[in-house]
Amino acid sequence: HTHMCYSEFNDILPAIAAMDADVITIETSRSDMELLRGFGDFNYPNEIGPGVYDIHSPRVPSEAEMTRLLEKAAQVIPSSNLWVNPDCGLKTRGWPETEAALSNMVAAAKALRQKHEFVA
C-alpha cells in the first residue's frame, strides 16, 4: 500500500505500476477526480483509492458531494479496483469534523455499492 500526494502522475505511471503496491491512495478531491484519468488511460493494474474529500479544509463535505466524486471515479476505475478513502491522513482535523466527514464518506460508499451492486 502506498500514498501519493497531488502530482502530475502521467509521466511516471509506468514507475508507479512497477512498484507493485497492491493499492495506491491519491489526493484527488480538489482536482474533481481529474488526476484519475491518467491511471484509467494507462490501465493501471492495481487497486486505487482516490480521495473523496479534502482533509486540509475544515469543511465537512456532504454525502452527495462524495457520492458524486465516487461516481466519477467509477467511470475510470473498475469497481473491483476502487477503494473509498479521504485524500490523506486526518491529523490536522478535530474529532467532530473528522467523525462527521467519515460518516458521510461511509454513507456515500454504501450508496454507490447499492446503486451499482458492487461486491463489498
mmCIF file of C-alpha atoms in Angstrom:
data_model
loop_
_atom_site.group_PDB
_atom_site.id
_atom_site.type_symbol
_atom_site.label_atom_id
_atom_site.label_comp_id
_atom_site.label_asym_id
_atom_site.label_seq_id
_atom_site.Cartn_x
_atom_site.Cartn_y
_atom_site.Cartn_z
ATOM 1 C CA HIS A 1 0.000 0.000 0.000
ATOM 2 C CA THR A 2 1.329 3.430 -0.899
ATOM 3 C CA HIS A 3 0.051 7.001 -0.838
ATOM 4 C CA MET A 4 0.963 9.822 -3.188
ATOM 5 C CA CYS A 5 0.012 13.440 -2.761
ATOM 6 C CA TYR A 6 -1.033 15.757 -5.572
ATOM 7 C CA SER A 7 1.174 15.364 -8.598
ATOM 8 C CA GLU A 8 1.153 15.082 -12.353
ATOM 9 C CA PHE A 9 1.274 11.297 -12.493
ATOM 10 C CA ASN A 10 1.082 10.690 -16.238
ATOM 11 C CA ASP A 11 4.839 10.797 -16.837
ATOM 12 C CA ILE A 12 5.607 8.371 -14.017
ATOM 13 C CA LEU A 13 2.725 5.867 -14.261
ATOM 14 C CA PRO A 14 4.967 3.039 -15.528
ATOM 15 C CA ALA A 15 7.234 3.544 -12.498
ATOM 16 C CA ILE A 16 4.250 3.657 -10.137
ATOM 17 C CA ALA A 17 2.909 0.407 -11.602
ATOM 18 C CA ALA A 18 6.373 -1.166 -11.335
ATOM 19 C CA MET A 19 6.335 -0.529 -7.559
ATOM 20 C CA ASP A 20 3.684 -3.273 -7.459
ATOM 21 C CA ALA A 21 1.854 -1.741 -4.492
ATOM 22 C CA ASP A 22 -1.421 -3.597 -4.049
ATOM 23 C CA VAL A 23 -3.200 -0.251 -3.507
ATOM 24 C CA ILE A 24 -2.278 3.353 -4.186
ATOM 25 C CA THR A 25 -4.224 6.116 -2.486
ATOM 26 C CA ILE A 26 -4.046 9.535 -4.064
ATOM 27 C CA GLU A 27 -5.332 13.017 -3.316
ATOM 28 C CA THR A 28 -7.996 13.656 -5.939
ATOM 29 C CA SER A 29 -10.854 15.595 -4.360
ATOM 30 C CA ARG A 30 -9.568 19.070 -5.242
ATOM 31 C CA SER A 31 -8.934 18.006 -8.842
ATOM 32 C CA ASP A 32 -12.535 16.724 -9.068
ATOM 33 C CA MET A 33 -11.097 13.274 -9.885
ATOM 34 C CA GLU A 34 -9.253 14.565 -12.968
ATOM 35 C CA LEU A 35 -5.997 13.022 -11.696
ATOM 36 C CA LEU A 36 -7.552 9.582 -12.225
ATOM 37 C CA ARG A 37 -7.745 9.959 -15.994
ATOM 38 C CA GLY A 38 -4.100 9.082 -16.457
ATOM 39 C CA PHE A 39 -4.500 5.920 -14.387
ATOM 40 C CA GLY A 40 -7.501 4.896 -16.490
ATOM 41 C CA ASP A 41 -5.775 5.669 -19.794
ATOM 42 C CA PHE A 42 -2.730 3.716 -18.620
ATOM 43 C CA ASN A 43 -4.923 0.789 -17.480
ATOM 44 C CA TYR A 44 -3.265 0.873 -14.083
ATOM 45 C CA PRO A 45 -3.284 -2.785 -12.967
ATOM 46 C CA ASN A 46 -3.725 -2.443 -9.207
ATOM 47 C CA GLU A 47 -6.305 -1.034 -6.839
ATOM 48 C CA ILE A 48 -6.761 2.723 -6.371
ATOM 49 C CA GLY A 49 -8.206 4.755 -3.527
ATOM 50 C CA PRO A 50 -8.978 8.224 -4.846
ATOM 51 C CA GLY A 51 -9.516 10.728 -2.058
ATOM 52 C CA VAL A 52 -13.137 11.845 -1.836
ATOM 53 C CA TYR A 53 -12.662 14.797 0.491
ATOM 54 C CA ASP A 54 -10.031 17.413 1.180
ATOM 55 C CA ILE A 55 -8.669 16.845 4.675
ATOM 56 C CA HIS A 56 -6.837 20.171 4.579
ATOM 57 C CA SER A 57 -10.152 22.000 4.860
ATOM 58 C CA PRO A 58 -12.315 22.104 7.998
ATOM 59 C CA ARG A 59 -15.429 21.988 5.798
ATOM 60 C CA VAL A 60 -17.319 18.701 6.059
ATOM 61 C CA PRO A 61 -18.412 17.579 2.592
ATOM 62 C CA SER A 62 -21.887 16.138 2.217
ATOM 63 C CA GLU A 63 -22.666 12.549 1.359
ATOM 64 C CA ALA A 64 -23.948 13.784 -2.016
ATOM 65 C CA GLU A 65 -20.646 15.530 -2.804
ATOM 66 C CA MET A 66 -18.644 12.409 -2.044
ATOM 67 C CA THR A 67 -21.088 10.188 -3.939
ATOM 68 C CA ARG A 68 -20.671 12.415 -6.995
ATOM 69 C CA LEU A 69 -16.885 12.069 -6.803
ATOM 70 C CA LEU A 70 -17.157 8.301 -6.400
ATOM 71 C CA GLU A 71 -19.430 8.144 -9.444
ATOM 72 C CA LYS A 72 -16.759 9.989 -11.440
ATOM 73 C CA ALA A 73 -14.084 7.610 -10.159
ATOM 74 C CA ALA A 74 -16.212 4.573 -11.058
ATOM 75 C CA GLN A 75 -16.282 5.778 -14.673
ATOM 76 C CA VAL A 76 -12.480 5.497 -14.817
ATOM 77 C CA ILE A 77 -11.552 2.734 -12.363
ATOM 78 C CA PRO A 78 -13.130 -0.749 -12.413
ATOM 79 C CA SER A 79 -15.311 -1.239 -9.335
ATOM 80 C CA SER A 80 -13.236 -4.238 -8.276
ATOM 81 C CA ASN A 81 -10.194 -1.929 -8.000
ATOM 82 C CA LEU A 82 -11.883 1.076 -6.365
ATOM 83 C CA TRP A 83 -11.263 1.959 -2.719
ATOM 84 C CA VAL A 84 -13.001 4.729 -0.778
ATOM 85 C CA ASN A 85 -10.893 6.993 1.419
ATOM 86 C CA PRO A 86 -10.158 10.606 2.346
ATOM 87 C CA ASP A 87 -7.416 12.445 0.474
ATOM 88 C CA CYS A 88 -4.823 11.888 3.162
ATOM 89 C CA GLY A 89 -4.337 11.465 6.903
ATOM 90 C CA LEU A 90 -6.574 13.271 9.356
ATOM 91 C CA LYS A 91 -4.138 14.537 11.993
ATOM 92 C CA THR A 92 -4.863 18.200 11.212
ATOM 93 C CA ARG A 93 -8.598 17.815 11.802
ATOM 94 C CA GLY A 94 -10.592 17.805 15.031
ATOM 95 C CA TRP A 95 -12.728 14.887 16.158
ATOM 96 C CA PRO A 96 -16.171 16.384 15.430
ATOM 97 C CA GLU A 97 -15.385 17.272 11.804
ATOM 98 C CA THR A 98 -13.488 14.009 11.267
ATOM 99 C CA GLU A 99 -16.343 11.878 12.563
ATOM 100 C CA ALA A 100 -18.912 13.801 10.505
ATOM 101 C CA ALA A 101 -16.843 13.585 7.308
ATOM 102 C CA LEU A 102 -16.076 9.884 7.753
ATOM 103 C CA SER A 103 -19.741 9.166 8.464
ATOM 104 C CA ASN A 104 -20.689 10.897 5.205
ATOM 105 C CA MET A 105 -17.924 9.030 3.379
ATOM 106 C CA VAL A 106 -19.174 5.642 4.599
ATOM 107 C CA ALA A 107 -22.738 6.563 3.618
ATOM 108 C CA ALA A 108 -21.520 7.587 0.143
ATOM 109 C CA ALA A 109 -19.657 4.297 -0.263
ATOM 110 C CA LYS A 110 -22.745 2.323 0.776
ATOM 111 C CA ALA A 111 -24.938 4.315 -1.618
ATOM 112 C CA LEU A 112 -22.566 3.687 -4.516
ATOM 113 C CA ARG A 113 -22.301 -0.026 -3.727
ATOM 114 C CA GLN A 114 -26.071 -0.346 -3.549
ATOM 115 C CA LYS A 115 -26.655 1.607 -6.748
ATOM 116 C CA HIS A 116 -24.093 -0.363 -8.724
ATOM 117 C CA GLU A 117 -24.424 -3.626 -6.805
ATOM 118 C CA PHE A 118 -20.708 -3.661 -6.078
ATOM 119 C CA VAL A 119 -19.468 -6.589 -4.082
ATOM 120 C CA ALA A 120 -18.170 -5.224 -0.793
#
